[in-house]
Structure formats: structure tokens, C-alpha cells
Tab-separated table of C-alpha atoms and ligand atoms in Angstrom:
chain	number	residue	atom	x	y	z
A	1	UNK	CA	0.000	0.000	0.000
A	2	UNK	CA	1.017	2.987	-0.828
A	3	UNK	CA	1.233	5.964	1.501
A	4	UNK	CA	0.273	9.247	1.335
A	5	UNK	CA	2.222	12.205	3.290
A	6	UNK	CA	0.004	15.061	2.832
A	7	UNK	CA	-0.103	18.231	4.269
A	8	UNK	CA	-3.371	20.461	3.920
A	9	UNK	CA	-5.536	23.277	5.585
A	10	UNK	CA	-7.003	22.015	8.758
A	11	UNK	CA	-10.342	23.619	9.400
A	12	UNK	CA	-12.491	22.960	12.717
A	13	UNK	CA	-16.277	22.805	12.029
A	14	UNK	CA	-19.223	23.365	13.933
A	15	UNK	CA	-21.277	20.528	14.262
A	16	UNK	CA	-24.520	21.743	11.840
A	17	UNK	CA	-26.203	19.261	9.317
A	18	UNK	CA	-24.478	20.761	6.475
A	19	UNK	CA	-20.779	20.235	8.059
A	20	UNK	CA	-21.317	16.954	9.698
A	21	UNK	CA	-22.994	15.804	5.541
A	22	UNK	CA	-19.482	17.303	4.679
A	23	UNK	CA	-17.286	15.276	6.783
A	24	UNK	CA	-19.657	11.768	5.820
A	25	UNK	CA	-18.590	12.443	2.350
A	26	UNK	CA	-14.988	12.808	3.224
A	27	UNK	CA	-15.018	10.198	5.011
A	28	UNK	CA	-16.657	8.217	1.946
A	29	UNK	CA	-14.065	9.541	-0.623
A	30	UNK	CA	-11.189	8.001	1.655
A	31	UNK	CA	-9.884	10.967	3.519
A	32	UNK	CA	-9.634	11.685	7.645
A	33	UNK	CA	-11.851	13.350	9.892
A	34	UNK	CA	-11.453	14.204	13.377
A	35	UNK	CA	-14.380	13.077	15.388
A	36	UNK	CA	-15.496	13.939	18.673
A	37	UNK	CA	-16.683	11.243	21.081
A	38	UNK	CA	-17.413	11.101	24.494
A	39	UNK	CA	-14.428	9.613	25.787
A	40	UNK	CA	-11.626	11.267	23.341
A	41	UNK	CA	-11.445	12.679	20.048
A	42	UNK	CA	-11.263	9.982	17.199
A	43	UNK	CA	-9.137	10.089	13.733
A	44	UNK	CA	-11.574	8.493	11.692
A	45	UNK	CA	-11.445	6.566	8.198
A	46	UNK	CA	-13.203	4.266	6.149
A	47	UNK	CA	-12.459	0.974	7.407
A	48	UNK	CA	-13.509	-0.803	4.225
A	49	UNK	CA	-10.608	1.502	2.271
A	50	UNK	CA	-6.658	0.063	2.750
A	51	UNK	CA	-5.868	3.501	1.831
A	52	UNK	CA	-8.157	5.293	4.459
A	53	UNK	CA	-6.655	3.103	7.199
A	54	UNK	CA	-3.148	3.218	5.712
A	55	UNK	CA	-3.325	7.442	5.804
A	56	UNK	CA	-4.026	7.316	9.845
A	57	UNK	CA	-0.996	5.089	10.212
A	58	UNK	CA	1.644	7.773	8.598
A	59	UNK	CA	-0.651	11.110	10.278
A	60	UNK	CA	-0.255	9.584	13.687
A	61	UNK	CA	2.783	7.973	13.074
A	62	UNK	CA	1.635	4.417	14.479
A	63	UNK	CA	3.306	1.606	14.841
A	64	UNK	CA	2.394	-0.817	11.884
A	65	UNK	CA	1.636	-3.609	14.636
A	66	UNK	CA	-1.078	-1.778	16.777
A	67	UNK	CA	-4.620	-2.345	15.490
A	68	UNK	CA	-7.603	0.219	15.081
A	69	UNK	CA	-11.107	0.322	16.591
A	70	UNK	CA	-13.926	0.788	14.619
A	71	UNK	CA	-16.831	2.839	14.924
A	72	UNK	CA	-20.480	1.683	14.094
A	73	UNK	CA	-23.995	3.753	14.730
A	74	UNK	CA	-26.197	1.893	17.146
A	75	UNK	CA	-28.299	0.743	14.980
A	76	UNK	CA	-25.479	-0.902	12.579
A	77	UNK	CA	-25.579	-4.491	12.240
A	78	UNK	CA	-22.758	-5.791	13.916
A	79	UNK	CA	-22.684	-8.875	11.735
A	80	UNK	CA	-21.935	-7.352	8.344
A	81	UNK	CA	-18.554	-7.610	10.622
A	82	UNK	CA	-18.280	-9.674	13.002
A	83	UNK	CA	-18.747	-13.842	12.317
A	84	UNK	CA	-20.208	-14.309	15.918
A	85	UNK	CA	-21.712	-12.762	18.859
A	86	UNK	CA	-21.151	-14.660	21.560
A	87	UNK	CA	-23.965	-14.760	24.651
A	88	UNK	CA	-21.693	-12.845	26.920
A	89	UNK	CA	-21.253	-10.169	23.838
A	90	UNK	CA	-25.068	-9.812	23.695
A	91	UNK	CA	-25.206	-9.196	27.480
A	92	UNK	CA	-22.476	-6.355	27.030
A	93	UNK	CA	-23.743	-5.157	24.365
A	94	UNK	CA	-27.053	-4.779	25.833
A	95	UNK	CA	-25.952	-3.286	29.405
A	96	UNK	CA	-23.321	-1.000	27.876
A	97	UNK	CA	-23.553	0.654	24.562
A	98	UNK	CA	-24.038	2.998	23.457
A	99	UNK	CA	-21.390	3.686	25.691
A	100	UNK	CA	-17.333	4.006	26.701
A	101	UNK	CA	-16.331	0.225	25.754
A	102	UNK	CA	-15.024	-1.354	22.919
A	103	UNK	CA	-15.443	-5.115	22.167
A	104	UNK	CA	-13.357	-7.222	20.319
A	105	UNK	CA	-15.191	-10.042	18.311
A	106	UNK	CA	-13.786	-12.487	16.077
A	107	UNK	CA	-13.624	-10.519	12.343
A	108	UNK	CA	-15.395	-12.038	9.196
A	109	UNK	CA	-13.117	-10.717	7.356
A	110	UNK	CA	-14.990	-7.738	5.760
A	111	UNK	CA	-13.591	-4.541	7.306
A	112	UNK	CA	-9.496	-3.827	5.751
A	113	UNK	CA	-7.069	-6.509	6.545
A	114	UNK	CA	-5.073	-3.107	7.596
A	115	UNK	CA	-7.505	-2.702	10.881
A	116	UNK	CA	-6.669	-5.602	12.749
A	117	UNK	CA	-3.170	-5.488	11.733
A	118	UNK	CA	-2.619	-9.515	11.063
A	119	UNK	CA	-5.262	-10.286	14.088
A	120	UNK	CA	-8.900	-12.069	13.106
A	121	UNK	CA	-10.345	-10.359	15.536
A	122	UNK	CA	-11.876	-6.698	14.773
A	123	UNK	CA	-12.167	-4.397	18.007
A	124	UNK	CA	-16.039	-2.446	17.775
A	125	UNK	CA	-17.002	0.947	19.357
A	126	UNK	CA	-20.213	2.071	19.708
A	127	UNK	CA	-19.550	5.874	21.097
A	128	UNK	CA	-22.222	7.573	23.029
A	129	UNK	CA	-22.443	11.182	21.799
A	130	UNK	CA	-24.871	12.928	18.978
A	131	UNK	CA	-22.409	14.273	17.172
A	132	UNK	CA	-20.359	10.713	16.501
A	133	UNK	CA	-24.252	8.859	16.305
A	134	UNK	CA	-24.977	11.848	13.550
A	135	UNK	CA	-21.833	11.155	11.216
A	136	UNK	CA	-21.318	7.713	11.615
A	137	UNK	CA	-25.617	7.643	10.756
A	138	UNK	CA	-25.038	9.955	7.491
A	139	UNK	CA	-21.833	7.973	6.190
A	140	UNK	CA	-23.398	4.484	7.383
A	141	UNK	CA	-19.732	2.874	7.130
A	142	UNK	CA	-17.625	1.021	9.749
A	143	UNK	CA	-15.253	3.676	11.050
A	144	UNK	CA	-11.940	2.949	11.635
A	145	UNK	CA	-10.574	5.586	14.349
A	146	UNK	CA	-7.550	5.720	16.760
A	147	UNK	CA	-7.188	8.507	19.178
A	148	UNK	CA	-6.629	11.803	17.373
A	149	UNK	CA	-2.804	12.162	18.527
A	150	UNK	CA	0.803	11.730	17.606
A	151	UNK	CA	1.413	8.109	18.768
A	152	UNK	CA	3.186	8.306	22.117
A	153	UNK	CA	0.995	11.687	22.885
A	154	UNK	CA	-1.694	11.993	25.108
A	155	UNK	CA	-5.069	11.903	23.646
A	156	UNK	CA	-6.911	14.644	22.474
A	157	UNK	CA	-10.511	15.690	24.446
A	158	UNK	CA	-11.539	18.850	22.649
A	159	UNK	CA	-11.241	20.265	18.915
A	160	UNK	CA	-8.362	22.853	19.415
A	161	UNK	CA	-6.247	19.823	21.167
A	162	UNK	CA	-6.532	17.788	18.301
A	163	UNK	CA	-5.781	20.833	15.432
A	164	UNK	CA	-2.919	21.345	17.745
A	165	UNK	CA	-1.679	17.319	17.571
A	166	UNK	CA	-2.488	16.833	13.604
A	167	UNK	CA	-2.993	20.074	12.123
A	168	UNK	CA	-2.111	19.882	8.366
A	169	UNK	CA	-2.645	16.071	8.329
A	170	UNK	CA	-6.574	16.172	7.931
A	171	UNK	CA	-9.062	18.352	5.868
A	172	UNK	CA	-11.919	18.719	8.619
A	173	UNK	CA	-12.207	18.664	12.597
A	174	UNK	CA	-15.856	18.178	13.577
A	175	UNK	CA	-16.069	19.793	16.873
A	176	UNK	CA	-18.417	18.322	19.114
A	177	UNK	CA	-16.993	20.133	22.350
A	178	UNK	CA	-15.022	19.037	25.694
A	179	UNK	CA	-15.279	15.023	25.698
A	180	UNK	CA	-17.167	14.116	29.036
A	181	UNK	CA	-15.178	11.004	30.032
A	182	UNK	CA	-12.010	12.187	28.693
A	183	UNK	CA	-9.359	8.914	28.776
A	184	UNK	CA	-10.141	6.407	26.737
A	185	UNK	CA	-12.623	3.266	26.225
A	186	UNK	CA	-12.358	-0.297	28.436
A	187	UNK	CA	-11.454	-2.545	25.595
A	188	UNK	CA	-12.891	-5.872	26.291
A	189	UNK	CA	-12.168	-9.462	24.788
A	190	UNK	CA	-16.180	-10.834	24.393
A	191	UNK	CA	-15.045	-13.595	21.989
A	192	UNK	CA	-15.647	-16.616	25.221
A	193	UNK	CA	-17.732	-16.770	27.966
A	194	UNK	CA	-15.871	-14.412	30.351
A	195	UNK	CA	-14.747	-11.011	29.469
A	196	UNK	CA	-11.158	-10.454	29.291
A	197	UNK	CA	-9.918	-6.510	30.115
A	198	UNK	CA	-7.510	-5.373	27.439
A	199	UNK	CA	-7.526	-1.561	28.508
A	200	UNK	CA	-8.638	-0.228	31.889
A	201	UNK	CA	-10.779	2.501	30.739
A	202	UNK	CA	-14.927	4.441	31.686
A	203	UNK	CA	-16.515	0.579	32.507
A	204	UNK	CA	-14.835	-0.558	35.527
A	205	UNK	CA	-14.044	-4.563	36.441
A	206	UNK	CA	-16.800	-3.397	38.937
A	207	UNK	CA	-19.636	-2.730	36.525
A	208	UNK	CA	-18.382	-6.189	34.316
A	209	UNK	CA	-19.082	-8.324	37.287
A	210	UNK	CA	-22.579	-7.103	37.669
A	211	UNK	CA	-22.809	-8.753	34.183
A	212	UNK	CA	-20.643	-11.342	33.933
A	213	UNK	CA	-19.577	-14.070	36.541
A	214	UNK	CA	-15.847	-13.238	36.015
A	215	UNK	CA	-13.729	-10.810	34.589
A	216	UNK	CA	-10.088	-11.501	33.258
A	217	UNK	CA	-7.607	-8.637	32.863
A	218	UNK	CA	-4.642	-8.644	29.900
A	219	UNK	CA	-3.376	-5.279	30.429
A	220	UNK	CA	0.197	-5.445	31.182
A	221	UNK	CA	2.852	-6.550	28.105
A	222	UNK	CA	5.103	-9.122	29.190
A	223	UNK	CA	7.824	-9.387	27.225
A	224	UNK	CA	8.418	-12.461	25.100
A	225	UNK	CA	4.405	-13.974	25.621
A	226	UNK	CA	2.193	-13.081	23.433
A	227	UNK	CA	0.188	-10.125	23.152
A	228	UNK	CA	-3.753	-10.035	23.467
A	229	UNK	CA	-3.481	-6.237	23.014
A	230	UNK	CA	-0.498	-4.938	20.665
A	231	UNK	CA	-1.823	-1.062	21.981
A	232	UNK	CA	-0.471	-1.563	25.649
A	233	UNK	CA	3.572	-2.588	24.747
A	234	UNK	CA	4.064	1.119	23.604
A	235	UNK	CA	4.648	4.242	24.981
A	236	UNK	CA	0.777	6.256	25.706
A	237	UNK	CA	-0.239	9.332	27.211
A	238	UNK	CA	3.240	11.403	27.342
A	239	UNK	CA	3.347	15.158	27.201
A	240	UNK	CA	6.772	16.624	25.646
A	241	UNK	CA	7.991	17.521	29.507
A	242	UNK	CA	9.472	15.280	31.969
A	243	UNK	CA	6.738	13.883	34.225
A	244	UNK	CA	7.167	12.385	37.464
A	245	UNK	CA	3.789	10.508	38.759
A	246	UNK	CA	3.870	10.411	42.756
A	247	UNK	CA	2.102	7.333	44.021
A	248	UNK	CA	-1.289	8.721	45.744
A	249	UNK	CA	-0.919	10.868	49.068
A	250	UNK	CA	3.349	10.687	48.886
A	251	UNK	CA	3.578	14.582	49.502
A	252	UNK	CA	6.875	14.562	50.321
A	253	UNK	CA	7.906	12.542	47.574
A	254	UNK	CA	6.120	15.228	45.262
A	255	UNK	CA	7.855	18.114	47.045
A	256	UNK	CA	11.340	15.860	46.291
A	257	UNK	CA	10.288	15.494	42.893
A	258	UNK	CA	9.705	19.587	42.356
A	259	UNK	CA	12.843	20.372	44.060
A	260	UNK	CA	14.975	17.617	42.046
A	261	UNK	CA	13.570	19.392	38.870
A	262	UNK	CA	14.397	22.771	40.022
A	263	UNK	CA	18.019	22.012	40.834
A	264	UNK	CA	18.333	20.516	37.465
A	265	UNK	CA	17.013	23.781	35.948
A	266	UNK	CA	13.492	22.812	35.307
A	267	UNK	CA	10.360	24.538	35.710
A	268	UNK	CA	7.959	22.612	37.355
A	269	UNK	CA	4.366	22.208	38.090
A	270	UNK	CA	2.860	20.449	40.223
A	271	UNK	CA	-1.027	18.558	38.919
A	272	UNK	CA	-3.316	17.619	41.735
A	273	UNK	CA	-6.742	17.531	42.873
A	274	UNK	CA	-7.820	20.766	44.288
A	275	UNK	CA	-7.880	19.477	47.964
A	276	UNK	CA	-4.334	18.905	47.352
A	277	UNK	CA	-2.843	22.152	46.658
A	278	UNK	CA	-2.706	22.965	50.755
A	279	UNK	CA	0.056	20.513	50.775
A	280	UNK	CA	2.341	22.586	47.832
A	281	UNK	CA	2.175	26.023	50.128
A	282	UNK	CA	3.691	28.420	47.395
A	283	UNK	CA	4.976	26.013	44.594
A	284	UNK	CA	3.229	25.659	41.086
A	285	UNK	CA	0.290	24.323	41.203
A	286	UNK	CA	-2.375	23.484	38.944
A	287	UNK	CA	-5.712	21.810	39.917
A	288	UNK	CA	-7.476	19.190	37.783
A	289	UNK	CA	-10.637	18.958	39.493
A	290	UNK	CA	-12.258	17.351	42.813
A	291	UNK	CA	-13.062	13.998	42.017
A	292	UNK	CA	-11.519	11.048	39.820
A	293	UNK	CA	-14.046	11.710	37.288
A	294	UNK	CA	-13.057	15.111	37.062
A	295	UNK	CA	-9.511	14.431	37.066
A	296	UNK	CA	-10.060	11.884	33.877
A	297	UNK	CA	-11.970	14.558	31.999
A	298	UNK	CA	-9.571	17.242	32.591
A	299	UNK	CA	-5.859	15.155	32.472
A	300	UNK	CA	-5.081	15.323	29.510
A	301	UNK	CA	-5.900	18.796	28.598
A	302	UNK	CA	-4.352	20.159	32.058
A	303	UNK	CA	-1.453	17.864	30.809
A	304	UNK	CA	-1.195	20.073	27.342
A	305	UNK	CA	-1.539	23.463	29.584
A	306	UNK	CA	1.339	22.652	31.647
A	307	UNK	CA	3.286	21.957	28.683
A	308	UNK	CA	2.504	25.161	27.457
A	309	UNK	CA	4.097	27.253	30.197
A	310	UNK	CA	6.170	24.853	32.202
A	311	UNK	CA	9.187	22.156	31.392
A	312	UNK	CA	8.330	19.729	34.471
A	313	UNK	CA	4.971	18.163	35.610
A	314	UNK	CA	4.911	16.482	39.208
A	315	UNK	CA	1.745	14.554	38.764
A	316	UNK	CA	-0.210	13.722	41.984
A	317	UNK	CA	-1.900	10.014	40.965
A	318	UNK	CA	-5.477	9.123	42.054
A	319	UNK	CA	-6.414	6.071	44.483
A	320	UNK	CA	-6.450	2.790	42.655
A	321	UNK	CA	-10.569	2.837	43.349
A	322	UNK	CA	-13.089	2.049	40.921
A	323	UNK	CA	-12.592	4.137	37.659
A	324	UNK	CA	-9.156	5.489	39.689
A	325	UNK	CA	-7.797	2.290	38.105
A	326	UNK	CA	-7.705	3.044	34.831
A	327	UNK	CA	-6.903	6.747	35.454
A	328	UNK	CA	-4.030	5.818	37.265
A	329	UNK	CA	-3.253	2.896	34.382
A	330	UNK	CA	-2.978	5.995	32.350
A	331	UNK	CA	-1.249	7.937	34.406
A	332	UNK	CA	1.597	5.887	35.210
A	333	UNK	CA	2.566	5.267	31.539
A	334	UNK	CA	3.500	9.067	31.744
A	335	UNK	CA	5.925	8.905	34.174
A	336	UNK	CA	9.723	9.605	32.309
A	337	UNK	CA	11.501	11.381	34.707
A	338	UNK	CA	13.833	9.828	37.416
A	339	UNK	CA	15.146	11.517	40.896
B	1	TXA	O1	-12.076	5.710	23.590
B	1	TXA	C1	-11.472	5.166	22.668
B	1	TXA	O2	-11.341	3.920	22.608
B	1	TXA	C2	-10.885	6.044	21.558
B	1	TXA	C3	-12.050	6.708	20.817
B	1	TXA	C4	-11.598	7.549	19.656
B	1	TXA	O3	-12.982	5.747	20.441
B	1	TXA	N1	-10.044	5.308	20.688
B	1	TXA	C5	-8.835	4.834	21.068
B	1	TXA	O4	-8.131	4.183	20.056
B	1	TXA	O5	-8.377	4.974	22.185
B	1	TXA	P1	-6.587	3.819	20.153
B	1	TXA	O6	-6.213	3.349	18.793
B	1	TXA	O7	-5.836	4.959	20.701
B	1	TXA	O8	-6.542	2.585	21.096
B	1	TXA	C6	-7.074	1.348	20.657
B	1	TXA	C7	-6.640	0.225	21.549
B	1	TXA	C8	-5.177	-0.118	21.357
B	1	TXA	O9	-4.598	-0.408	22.611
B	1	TXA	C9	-5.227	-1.365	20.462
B	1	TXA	O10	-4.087	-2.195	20.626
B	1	TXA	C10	-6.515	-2.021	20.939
B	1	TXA	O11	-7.390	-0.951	21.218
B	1	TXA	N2	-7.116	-2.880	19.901
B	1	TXA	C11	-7.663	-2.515	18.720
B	1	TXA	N3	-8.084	-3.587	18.023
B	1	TXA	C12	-7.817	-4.672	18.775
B	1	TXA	C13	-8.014	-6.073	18.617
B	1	TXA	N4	-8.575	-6.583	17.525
B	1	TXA	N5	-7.603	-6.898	19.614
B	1	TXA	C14	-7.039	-6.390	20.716
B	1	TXA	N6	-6.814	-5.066	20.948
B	1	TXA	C15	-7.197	-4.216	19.989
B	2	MG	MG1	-4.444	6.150	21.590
């Protein structure tokens, strides 16, 4: 396949009829569109087209092993993709979409061998947010979308963030606002009879189990077995700056952190829940929020300020409670810097 390095105007579109018609046809002629959701921002193709799929590989810069999700309306018949739906898939299905979870079924084969990236399984996403239901309704194709950022980079949650990431790499940005969730979906294995986690993510292990009997987790890469989810071997979620991620409630060890990255001529910041701040006194401090859910819809964006205007983070991480587990999954990929 051949592929395309192409550099364009990036425009960011409000979400009328007329704009979201224009980004369905783009997506039908083979070219990208960023799409909101209501976990992150999406860079969507046509996941029939090799092309399509190929041109998100070289604007992200991917790594040609790590497979794509793909994006159906809710009323899309899953089997036009899928070869089976297992019992426990139904149940998911049911309980949680449209919704933050992505399933990954065994593939029939009809979506572009360059999706699944030499798997037979195809991963599905049915987002919960208008604006996604609304194009992915008007195009009525399988959508083929990674997160809309550099690979490596933390994930994009509004418009601006993702014009900032890609800008030049895609005609149209449909902007459907500040994502809600803001990290990314649980990716689930549904292809037995107990769900396997691939990806921490919105649907906790706690809200599984109030489906299924049993929930298995895959979501750490040890080397040399092999892989159920290529995505979590490589490098996620990391701003340009050095980051250190202090284990929930160290304070000290935060302070350490700061002051290591001052005497090494940094400028640091320090990210933390607002109840936090009273342990900083007069250091740099910038709050993301009250609760967990606050912190996961303002990380990465809070992440992209303090890149802006700072060359350190010292990143306070949540308890491991609930949805604080996959925050804190995220989280801790982002930690690069050493004392
Ligand atoms: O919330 C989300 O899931 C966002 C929005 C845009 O929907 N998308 C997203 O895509 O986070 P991406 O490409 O950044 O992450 C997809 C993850 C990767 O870890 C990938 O390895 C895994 O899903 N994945 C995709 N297809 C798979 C498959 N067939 N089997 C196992 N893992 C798969
Ligand atoms: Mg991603």
C-alpha cells in the first residue's frame, strides 16, 4: 500500500447538518476526519478503504503492529462484521452501549485486513455522543478511528487539542466540544464466555461483574508472551515535559520530585486535585478537578496546559478505586523522569 504524506488546511467545524454531511462524504471519498466522542477525540477513516486506514498510520505515526477500533452507529448491524456474537457479547452489548467500551469479536473478514493489523479479531465501538451517532448515521460505514494524537501523545478531548496534535494532516475537525469522560474506552475481549480486560478505561471490572460471573484482565505486556493487546507494549499518554507521577498521598515525595527538577534547571508544576494544593504552600500548582471523574476529563488537557508554560509536571496520581484504576493505568505510563 502505498502511503500518502500530505499536508493540507485544517479547518475545525461546527457541528450543523451541512458540516457533519461534509465530513460523511470525506469520510466516503477516503480521507480523515477528526471526530469527537465522548471519551476522546477519534481520527476516523473508512475501514472498508486500505488507503483510508493506511493514511491514519503515517498522520499519527503508528506503529504498523497496533490495530484500530472501529466505529459503528447503534443501529449498525454488527454482523456485516463480526462472524459471531457470543452470549456474553449480547449481554455487554445490551448493558453498555451505546457507551465508553469497545469489544473485540472475532472478524469475518470484511472490514481492511489493515484494521486488525494480522489479528482475526476486529475491536467495535459504539460511542455515546450525537455528534459521533450523527456522522457515523449519514456515512453508514464502519469507522476505523484511533485517538486523534501523535502516537506516544496523550489523547486529544476537545477540537483545538486535536488541530494542535495533527494540524495539516486532515481536511476537517468536527467539533463536538469538551469530551465528558475524557481517557479512553475499556477494551474488552467478548469472543468466550468471560470477558477479558484489554484496557482499563470508563466501565470498571466493577460494573463487568454485575454482568458477567468473572472478569479476566490482559493489560500489562510481558515481554516475550504473546500479546492479546499490541496497543499496551508502547509508549501512551506522554506530554513533551518530563513527568514524574507520585504514588497517591506521597507529599513529600512530590515536594522531592519539584525540588529535584528545580536544581536541574526545570520549571515545574505540580497537577493535583484541588484538595491537594494545601500541601504545595507556594509552589506551582495546577488543579485538575475534585473527584476522579473530574480528574479523567480534565488530564489530559491540564497535561497540554502545563506543557505550554512549564518544562516539568509532578503529577499527583489518584487512588487505585473504581474508575481510579484506569486513570491511574494511564497515568503511570507518563511517568519519564527519574530523581
Ligand atoms: O475511547 C477510545 O477507545 C478512543 C475513541 C476515539 O474511540 N479510541 C482509542 O483508540 O483509544 P486507540 O487506537 O488509541 O486505542 C485502541 C486500543 C489499542 O490499545 C489497540 O491495541 C486495541 O485498542 N485494539 C484494537 N483492536 C484490537 C483487537 N482486535 N484486539 C485487541 N486489541 C485491539
Ligand atoms: Mg491512543
Amino acid at each position: 500500500m502505498k502511503e500518502k504524506q500530505v499536508t493540507m488546511l485544517t479547518t475545525i467545524l461546527k457541528p450543523t447538518k451541512q458540516n457533519i454531511r461534509l465530513c460523511a462524504e470525506t469520510l466516503k471519498n477516503g480521507d480523515l476526519v477528526g471526530m469527537p466522542t465522548e471519551t476522546v477525540y477519534g481520527l476516523a477513516a473508512n475501514a472498508f478503504s486500505d488507503q483510508a486506514v493506511a493514511n491514519i498510520f503515517v498522520a499519527k505515526n503508528r506503529p504498523q503492529d497496533n490495530p484500530l477500533i472501529v466505529h459503528v452507529h447503534k443501529d449498525y448491524d454488527l454482523l456485516e462484521l463480526v462472524s459471531e456474537i457470543t452470549p456474553l457479547a449480547k449481554k455487554l452489548l445490551k448493558k453498555f452501549t451505546p457507551g465508553p467500551i469497545t469489544m473485540v469479536f472475532k472478524s469475518n473478514g470484511a472490514v481492511s485486513k489493515s484494521v486488525s493489523r494480522g489479528l482475526n479479531t476486529v475491536a467495535i465501538r459504539i460511542p455515546n455522543h450525537k455528534i459521533a451517532q450523527k456522522l457515523l448515521k449519514e456515512c453508514n460505514l464502519p469507522i476505523a478511528a484511533p485517538s486523534a494524537n501523535l502516537s506516544s501523545r496523550m489523547s486529544a478531548t476537545n477540537a483545538q487539542a486535536v488541530l494542535e496534535e495533527l494540524s495539516g494532516k486532515l481536511p476537517y475537525i468536527l467539533d463536538g466540544g469538551t469530551c465528558q469522560v475524557g481517557i479512553e474506552s475499556t477494551v474488552v475481549d467478548v469472543t468466550g464466555d468471560q470477558p477479558i480486560v484489554l484496557r482499563p478505561g470508563k466501565i470498571t471490572k466493577e460494573q463487568l461483574l454485575r454482568v458477567a460471573n468473572s472478569v479476566d484482565e490482559k493489560t500489562k505486556y510481558v515481554s516475550g508472551e504473546k500479546i492479546a493487546s499490541p496497543g499496551v507494549k508502547y509508549k501512551h499518554y506522554s506530554p513533551s515535559i518530563p513527568v514524574y507521577v507520585c504514588p497517591n498521598g506521597r507529599y513529600n515525595e512530590a515536594k522531592n520530585a519539584y525540588q529535584a527538577m528545580l536544581e536541574r534547571g526545570l520549571n515545574p508544576v505540580v497537577l493535583g486535585k484541588s484538595g491537594e494544593k494545601r500541601h504545595f504552600g507556594k509552589l506551582n500548582f495546577l488543579s485538575i478537578g475534585n473527584s476522579t471523574k473530574e480528574v479523567a476529563k480534565k488530564l489530559y488537557e491540564s497535561l497540554r496546559i502545563a506543557e505550554k508554560h512549564h518544562t516539568g509536571i509532578v503529577l499527583c496520581a489518584v487512588k487505585a478505586e473504581g474508575f481510579g484504576v484506569s486513570v491511574l493505568n494511564r497515568m503511570n505510563k507518563m511517568h519519564s523522569y527519574e530523581l
